[in-house]
Coordinates of C-alpha atoms in Angstrom, one line a residue:
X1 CA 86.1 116.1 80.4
X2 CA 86.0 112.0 80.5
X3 CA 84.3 110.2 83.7
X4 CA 87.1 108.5 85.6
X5 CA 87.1 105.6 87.6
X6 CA 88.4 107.9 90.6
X7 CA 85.6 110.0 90.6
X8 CA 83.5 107.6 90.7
X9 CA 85.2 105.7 93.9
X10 CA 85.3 109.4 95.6
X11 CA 81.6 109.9 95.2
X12 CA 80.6 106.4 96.5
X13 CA 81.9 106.8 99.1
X14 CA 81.3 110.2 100.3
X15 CA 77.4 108.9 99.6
X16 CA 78.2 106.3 102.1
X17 CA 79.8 107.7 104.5
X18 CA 77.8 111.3 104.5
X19 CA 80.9 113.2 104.9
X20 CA 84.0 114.3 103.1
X21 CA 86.4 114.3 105.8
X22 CA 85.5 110.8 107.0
X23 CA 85.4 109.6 103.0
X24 CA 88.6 111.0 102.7
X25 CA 90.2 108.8 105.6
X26 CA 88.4 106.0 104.4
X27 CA 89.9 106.1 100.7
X28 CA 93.6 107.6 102.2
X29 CA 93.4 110.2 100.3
X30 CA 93.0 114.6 100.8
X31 CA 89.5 116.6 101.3
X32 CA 90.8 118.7 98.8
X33 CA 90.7 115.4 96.0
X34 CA 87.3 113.9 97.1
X35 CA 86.1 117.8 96.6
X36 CA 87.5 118.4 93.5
X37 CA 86.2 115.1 91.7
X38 CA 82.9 115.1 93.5
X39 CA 82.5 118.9 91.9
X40 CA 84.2 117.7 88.5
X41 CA 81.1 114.8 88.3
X42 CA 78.4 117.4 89.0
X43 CA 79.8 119.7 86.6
X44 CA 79.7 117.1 83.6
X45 CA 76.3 115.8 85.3
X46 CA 75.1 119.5 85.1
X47 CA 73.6 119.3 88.3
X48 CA 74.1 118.8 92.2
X49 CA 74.8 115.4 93.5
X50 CA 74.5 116.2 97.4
X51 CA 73.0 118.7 99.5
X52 CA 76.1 120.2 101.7
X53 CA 74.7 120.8 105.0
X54 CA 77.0 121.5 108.7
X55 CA 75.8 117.5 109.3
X56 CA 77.8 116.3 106.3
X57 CA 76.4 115.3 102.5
X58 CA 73.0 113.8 101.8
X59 CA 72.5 113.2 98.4
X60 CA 69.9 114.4 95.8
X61 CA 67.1 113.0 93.8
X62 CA 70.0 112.9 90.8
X63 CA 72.4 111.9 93.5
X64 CA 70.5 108.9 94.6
X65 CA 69.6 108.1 90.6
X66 CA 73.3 108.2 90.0
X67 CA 74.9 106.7 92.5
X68 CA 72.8 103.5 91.8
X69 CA 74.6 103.7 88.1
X70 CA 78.0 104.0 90.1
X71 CA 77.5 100.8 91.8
X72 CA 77.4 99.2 88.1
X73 CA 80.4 100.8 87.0
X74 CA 82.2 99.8 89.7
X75 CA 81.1 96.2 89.5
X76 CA 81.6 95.6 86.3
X77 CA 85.5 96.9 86.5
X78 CA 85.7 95.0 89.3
X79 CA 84.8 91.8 87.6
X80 CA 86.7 92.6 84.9
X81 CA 89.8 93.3 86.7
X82 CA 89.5 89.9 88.7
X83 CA 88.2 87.7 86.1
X84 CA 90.2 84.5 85.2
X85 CA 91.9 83.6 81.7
X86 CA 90.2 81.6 80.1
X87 CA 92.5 78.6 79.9
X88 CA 92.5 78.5 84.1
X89 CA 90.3 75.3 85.1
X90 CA 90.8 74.6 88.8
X91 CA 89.1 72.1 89.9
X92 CA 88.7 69.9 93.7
X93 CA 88.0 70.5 97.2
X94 CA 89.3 73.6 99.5
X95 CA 89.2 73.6 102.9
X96 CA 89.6 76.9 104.1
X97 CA 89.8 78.4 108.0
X98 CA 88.9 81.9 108.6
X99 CA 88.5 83.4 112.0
X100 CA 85.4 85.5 113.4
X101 CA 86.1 89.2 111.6
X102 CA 87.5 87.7 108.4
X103 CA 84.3 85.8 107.6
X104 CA 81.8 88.8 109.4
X105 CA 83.5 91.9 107.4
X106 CA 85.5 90.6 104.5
X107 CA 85.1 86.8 102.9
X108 CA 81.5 86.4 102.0
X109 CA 81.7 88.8 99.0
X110 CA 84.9 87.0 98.1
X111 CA 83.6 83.7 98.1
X112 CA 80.7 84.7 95.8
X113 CA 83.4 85.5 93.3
X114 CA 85.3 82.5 93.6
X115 CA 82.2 80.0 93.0
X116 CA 81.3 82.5 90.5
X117 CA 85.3 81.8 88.4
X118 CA 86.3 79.1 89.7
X119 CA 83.0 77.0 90.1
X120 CA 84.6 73.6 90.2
X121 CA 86.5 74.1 93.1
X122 CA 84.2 73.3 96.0
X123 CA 85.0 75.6 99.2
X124 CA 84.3 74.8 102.3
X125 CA 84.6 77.4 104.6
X126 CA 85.2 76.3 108.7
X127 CA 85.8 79.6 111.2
X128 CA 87.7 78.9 114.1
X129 CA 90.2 80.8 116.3
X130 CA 93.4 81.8 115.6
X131 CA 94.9 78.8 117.5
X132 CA 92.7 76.3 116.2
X133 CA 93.4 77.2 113.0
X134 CA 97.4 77.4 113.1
X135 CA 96.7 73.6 114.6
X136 CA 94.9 72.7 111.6
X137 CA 96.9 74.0 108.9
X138 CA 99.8 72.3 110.8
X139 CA 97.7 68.5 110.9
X140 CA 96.4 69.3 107.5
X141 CA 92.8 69.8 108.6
X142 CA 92.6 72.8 106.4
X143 CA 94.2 73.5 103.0
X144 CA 94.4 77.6 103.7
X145 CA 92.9 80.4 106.0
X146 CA 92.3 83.8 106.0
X147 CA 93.0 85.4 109.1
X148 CA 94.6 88.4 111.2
X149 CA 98.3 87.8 109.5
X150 CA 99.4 89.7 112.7
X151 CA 98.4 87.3 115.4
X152 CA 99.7 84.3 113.9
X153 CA 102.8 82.7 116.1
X154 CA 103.6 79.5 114.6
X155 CA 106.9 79.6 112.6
X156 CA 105.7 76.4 110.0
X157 CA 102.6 79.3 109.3
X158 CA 103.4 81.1 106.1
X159 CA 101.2 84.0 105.7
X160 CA 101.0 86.9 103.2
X161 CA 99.2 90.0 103.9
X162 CA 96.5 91.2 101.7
X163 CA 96.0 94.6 103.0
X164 CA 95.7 96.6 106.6
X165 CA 93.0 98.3 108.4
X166 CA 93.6 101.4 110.2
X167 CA 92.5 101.1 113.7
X168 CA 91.1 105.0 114.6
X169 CA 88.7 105.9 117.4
X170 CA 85.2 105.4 117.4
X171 CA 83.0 108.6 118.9
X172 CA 79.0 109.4 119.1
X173 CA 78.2 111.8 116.6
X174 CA 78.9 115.5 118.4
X175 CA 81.4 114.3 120.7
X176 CA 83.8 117.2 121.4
X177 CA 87.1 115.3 120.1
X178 CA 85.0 114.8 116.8
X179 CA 85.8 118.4 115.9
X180 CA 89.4 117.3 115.9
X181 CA 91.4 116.3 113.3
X182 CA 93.4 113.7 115.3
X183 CA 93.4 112.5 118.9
X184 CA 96.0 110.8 120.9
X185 CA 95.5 107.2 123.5
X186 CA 96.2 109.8 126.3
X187 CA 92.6 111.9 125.1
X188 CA 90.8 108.6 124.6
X189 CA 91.4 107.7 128.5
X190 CA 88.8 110.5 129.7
X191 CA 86.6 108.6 128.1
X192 CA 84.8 105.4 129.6
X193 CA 86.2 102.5 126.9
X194 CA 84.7 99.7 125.2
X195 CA 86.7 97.0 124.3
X196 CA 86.2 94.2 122.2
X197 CA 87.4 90.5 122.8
X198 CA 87.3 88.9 119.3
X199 CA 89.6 87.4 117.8
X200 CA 92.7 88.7 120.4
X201 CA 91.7 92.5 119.7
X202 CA 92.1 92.8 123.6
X203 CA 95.9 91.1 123.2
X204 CA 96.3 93.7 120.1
X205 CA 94.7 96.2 121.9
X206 CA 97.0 96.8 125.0
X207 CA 100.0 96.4 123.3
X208 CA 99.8 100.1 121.6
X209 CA 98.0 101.0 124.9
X210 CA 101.4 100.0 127.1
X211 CA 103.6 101.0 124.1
X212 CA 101.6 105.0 124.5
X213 CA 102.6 104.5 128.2
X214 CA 98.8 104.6 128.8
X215 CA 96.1 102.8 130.1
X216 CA 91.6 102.6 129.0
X217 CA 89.2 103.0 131.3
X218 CA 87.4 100.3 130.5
X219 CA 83.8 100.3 130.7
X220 CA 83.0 96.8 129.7
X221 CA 84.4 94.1 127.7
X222 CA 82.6 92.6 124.7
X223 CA 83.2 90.1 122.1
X224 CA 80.3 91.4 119.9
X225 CA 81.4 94.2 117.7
X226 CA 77.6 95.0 117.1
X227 CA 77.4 96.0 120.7
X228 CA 80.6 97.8 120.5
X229 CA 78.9 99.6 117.9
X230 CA 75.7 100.6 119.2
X231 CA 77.4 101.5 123.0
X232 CA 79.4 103.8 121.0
X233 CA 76.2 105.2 118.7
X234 CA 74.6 105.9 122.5
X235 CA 77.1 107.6 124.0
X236 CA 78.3 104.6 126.6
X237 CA 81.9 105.0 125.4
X238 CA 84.5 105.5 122.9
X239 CA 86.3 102.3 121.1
X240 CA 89.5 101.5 118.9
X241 CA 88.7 99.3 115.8
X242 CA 90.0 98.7 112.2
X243 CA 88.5 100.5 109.1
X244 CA 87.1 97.3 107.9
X245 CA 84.3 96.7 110.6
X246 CA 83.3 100.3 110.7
X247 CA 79.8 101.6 109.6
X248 CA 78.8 104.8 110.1
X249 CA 75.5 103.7 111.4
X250 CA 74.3 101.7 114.6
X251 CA 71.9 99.0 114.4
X252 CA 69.1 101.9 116.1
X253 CA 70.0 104.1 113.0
X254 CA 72.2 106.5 115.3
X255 CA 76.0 107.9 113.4
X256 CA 79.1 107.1 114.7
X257 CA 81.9 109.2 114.1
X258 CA 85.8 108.2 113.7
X259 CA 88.7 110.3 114.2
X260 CA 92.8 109.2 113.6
X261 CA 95.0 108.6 116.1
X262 CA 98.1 109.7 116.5
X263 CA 100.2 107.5 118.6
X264 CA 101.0 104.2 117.2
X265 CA 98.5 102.1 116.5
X266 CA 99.0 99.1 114.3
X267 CA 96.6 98.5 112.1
X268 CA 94.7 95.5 111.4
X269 CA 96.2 92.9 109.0
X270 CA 94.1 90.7 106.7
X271 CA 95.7 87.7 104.6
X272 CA 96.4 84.1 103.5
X273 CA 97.8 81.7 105.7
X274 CA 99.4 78.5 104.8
X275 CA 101.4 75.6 106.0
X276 CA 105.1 76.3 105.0
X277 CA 105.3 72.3 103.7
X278 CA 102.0 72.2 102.1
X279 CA 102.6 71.3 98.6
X280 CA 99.9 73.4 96.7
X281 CA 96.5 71.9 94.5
X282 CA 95.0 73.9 91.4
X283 CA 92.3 74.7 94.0
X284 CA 95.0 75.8 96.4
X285 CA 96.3 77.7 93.6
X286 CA 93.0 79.5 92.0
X287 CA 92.4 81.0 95.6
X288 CA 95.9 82.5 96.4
X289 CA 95.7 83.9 92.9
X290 CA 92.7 85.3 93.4
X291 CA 93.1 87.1 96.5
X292 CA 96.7 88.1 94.8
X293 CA 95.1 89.7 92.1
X294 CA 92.6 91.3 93.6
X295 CA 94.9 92.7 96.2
X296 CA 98.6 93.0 95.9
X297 CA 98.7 93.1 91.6
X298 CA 97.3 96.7 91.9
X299 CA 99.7 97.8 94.5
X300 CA 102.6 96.4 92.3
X301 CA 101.7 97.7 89.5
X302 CA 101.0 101.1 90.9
X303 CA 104.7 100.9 92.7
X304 CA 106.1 100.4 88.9
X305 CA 104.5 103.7 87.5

């Protein structure tokens, strides 16, 4: 038997996360397949990778050694997989917009790529809100953004989604409704609620909340999602927020827990933003394809097969 790229993936992140279930939500994928591949690596590695305890997975002295091997594997591909041809040469100034979440939980690691294959092209990165930034797309202020593709309004805006974030509920580790497999809005108003401000998550927020015919009891309102974090971690509240800005630690080293919801909650929509007349540069160009690539190209080819 061959080490795959999947098993790889599956281990990572259960050795992130500390639990199956919760890696298994995280990747989209079955218990059943992050157990089989996570057993199929210790059984070519001839030994145990995690200690399986009722708390979730800690890894092993050989766990620990490998996993920092996995993190190569997976970089390299990654680089391969993103890197430019070699006749691409885009050169000049990009002015790009990103609001508060985009640059906090998703753009720095990009942008270390881009100067890293494309470092001619200068970027300069400006976060604003969502309005601002529609307003300077529109008067040519800024070249592109990345933002919530969801919350834009403007019909000159053109926007393509990259990906979405699944919005589930955040718990303290051994709340009750963790030893569920999915909750619904109407469970999560028992509970006091914090709610987070950034970036119109409060507008996003009560939408599903009046579409579930329901209504938080909100504890306090934040725009910090470190605090919403760490209220959570100490058992102030429960919360509602994307895939991309969860950790399953707080910043006092205490777990938080997330569970899937089962009403409908849209999920949180990452992309590029443009204006509709903007006539694109080779700098314009190298970004988009970038983010393309490293994005939607998978998907379509994996739509083909």
């Amino acid at each position: 038997m061959s080490l795959t790229l999947r098993q790889v993936r599956y281990f990572v992140a259960t050795a992130e996360i500390g639990q199956i279930s919760q890696a298994a939500i995280h990747l989209n994928i079955s218990q059943s397949a992050v157990t089989t591949a996570i057993k199929e690596l210790e059984g070519m590695l001839g030994t145990l990778l995690f200690q399986r305890s009722a708390q979730g997975m800690s890894l092993t002295d050989a766990g620990r050694h490998f996993l920092n091997r996995a993190y190569v594997i997976l970089r390299s591909v990654d680089d391969a997989l993103n890197s430019p041809l070699p006749d691409v040469r885009a050169t000049g100034l990009l002015r790009v917009a990103a609001s508060y979440t985009v640059i906090g939980y998703f753009l720095p690691h990009h942008l270390q790529r881009l100067e890293h294959w494309h470092p001619d092209v200068a970027i300069e990165v400006h976060e604003r809100e969502r309005q601002a930034i529609e307003q300077g797309l529109l008067e040519g202020e800024f070249d592109m953004a990345v933002v919530l593709t969801s919350n834009l309004t403007h019909p000159d805006i053109v926007s393509k989604t990259l990906f979405n974030s699944e919005r589930r509920l955040w718990l303290p580790s051994h709340h009750p409704l963790c030893e569920r497999s999915a909750v619904s809005l109407a469970d999560a108003t028992q509970e006091p609620f914090i709610l987070l401000t950034v970036d119109e998550a409060e507008q996003s927020a009560m939408r599903y909340w009046e579409h579930a015919q329901q209504q938080p009891n909100v504890r306090i309102r934040t725009s910090s999602v470190e605090a919403v974090r760490s209220m959570v971690a100490n058992g102030s509240g429960v919360a509602i927020l994307s895939d991309l800005v969860h950790r399953p630690w707080s910043l006092e080293g205490k777990r938080i827990e997330t569970v899937t919801i089962t009403d409908k909650v849209t999920p949180m929509s990452v992309g590029l933003a443009w204006h509709r007349e903007r006539e694109f540069s080779p700098a314009m160009h190298a970004f988009h394809n970038y983010f393309h690539d490293a994005f939607l190209a998978p998907q379509q080819l994996s739509a083909r097969r």
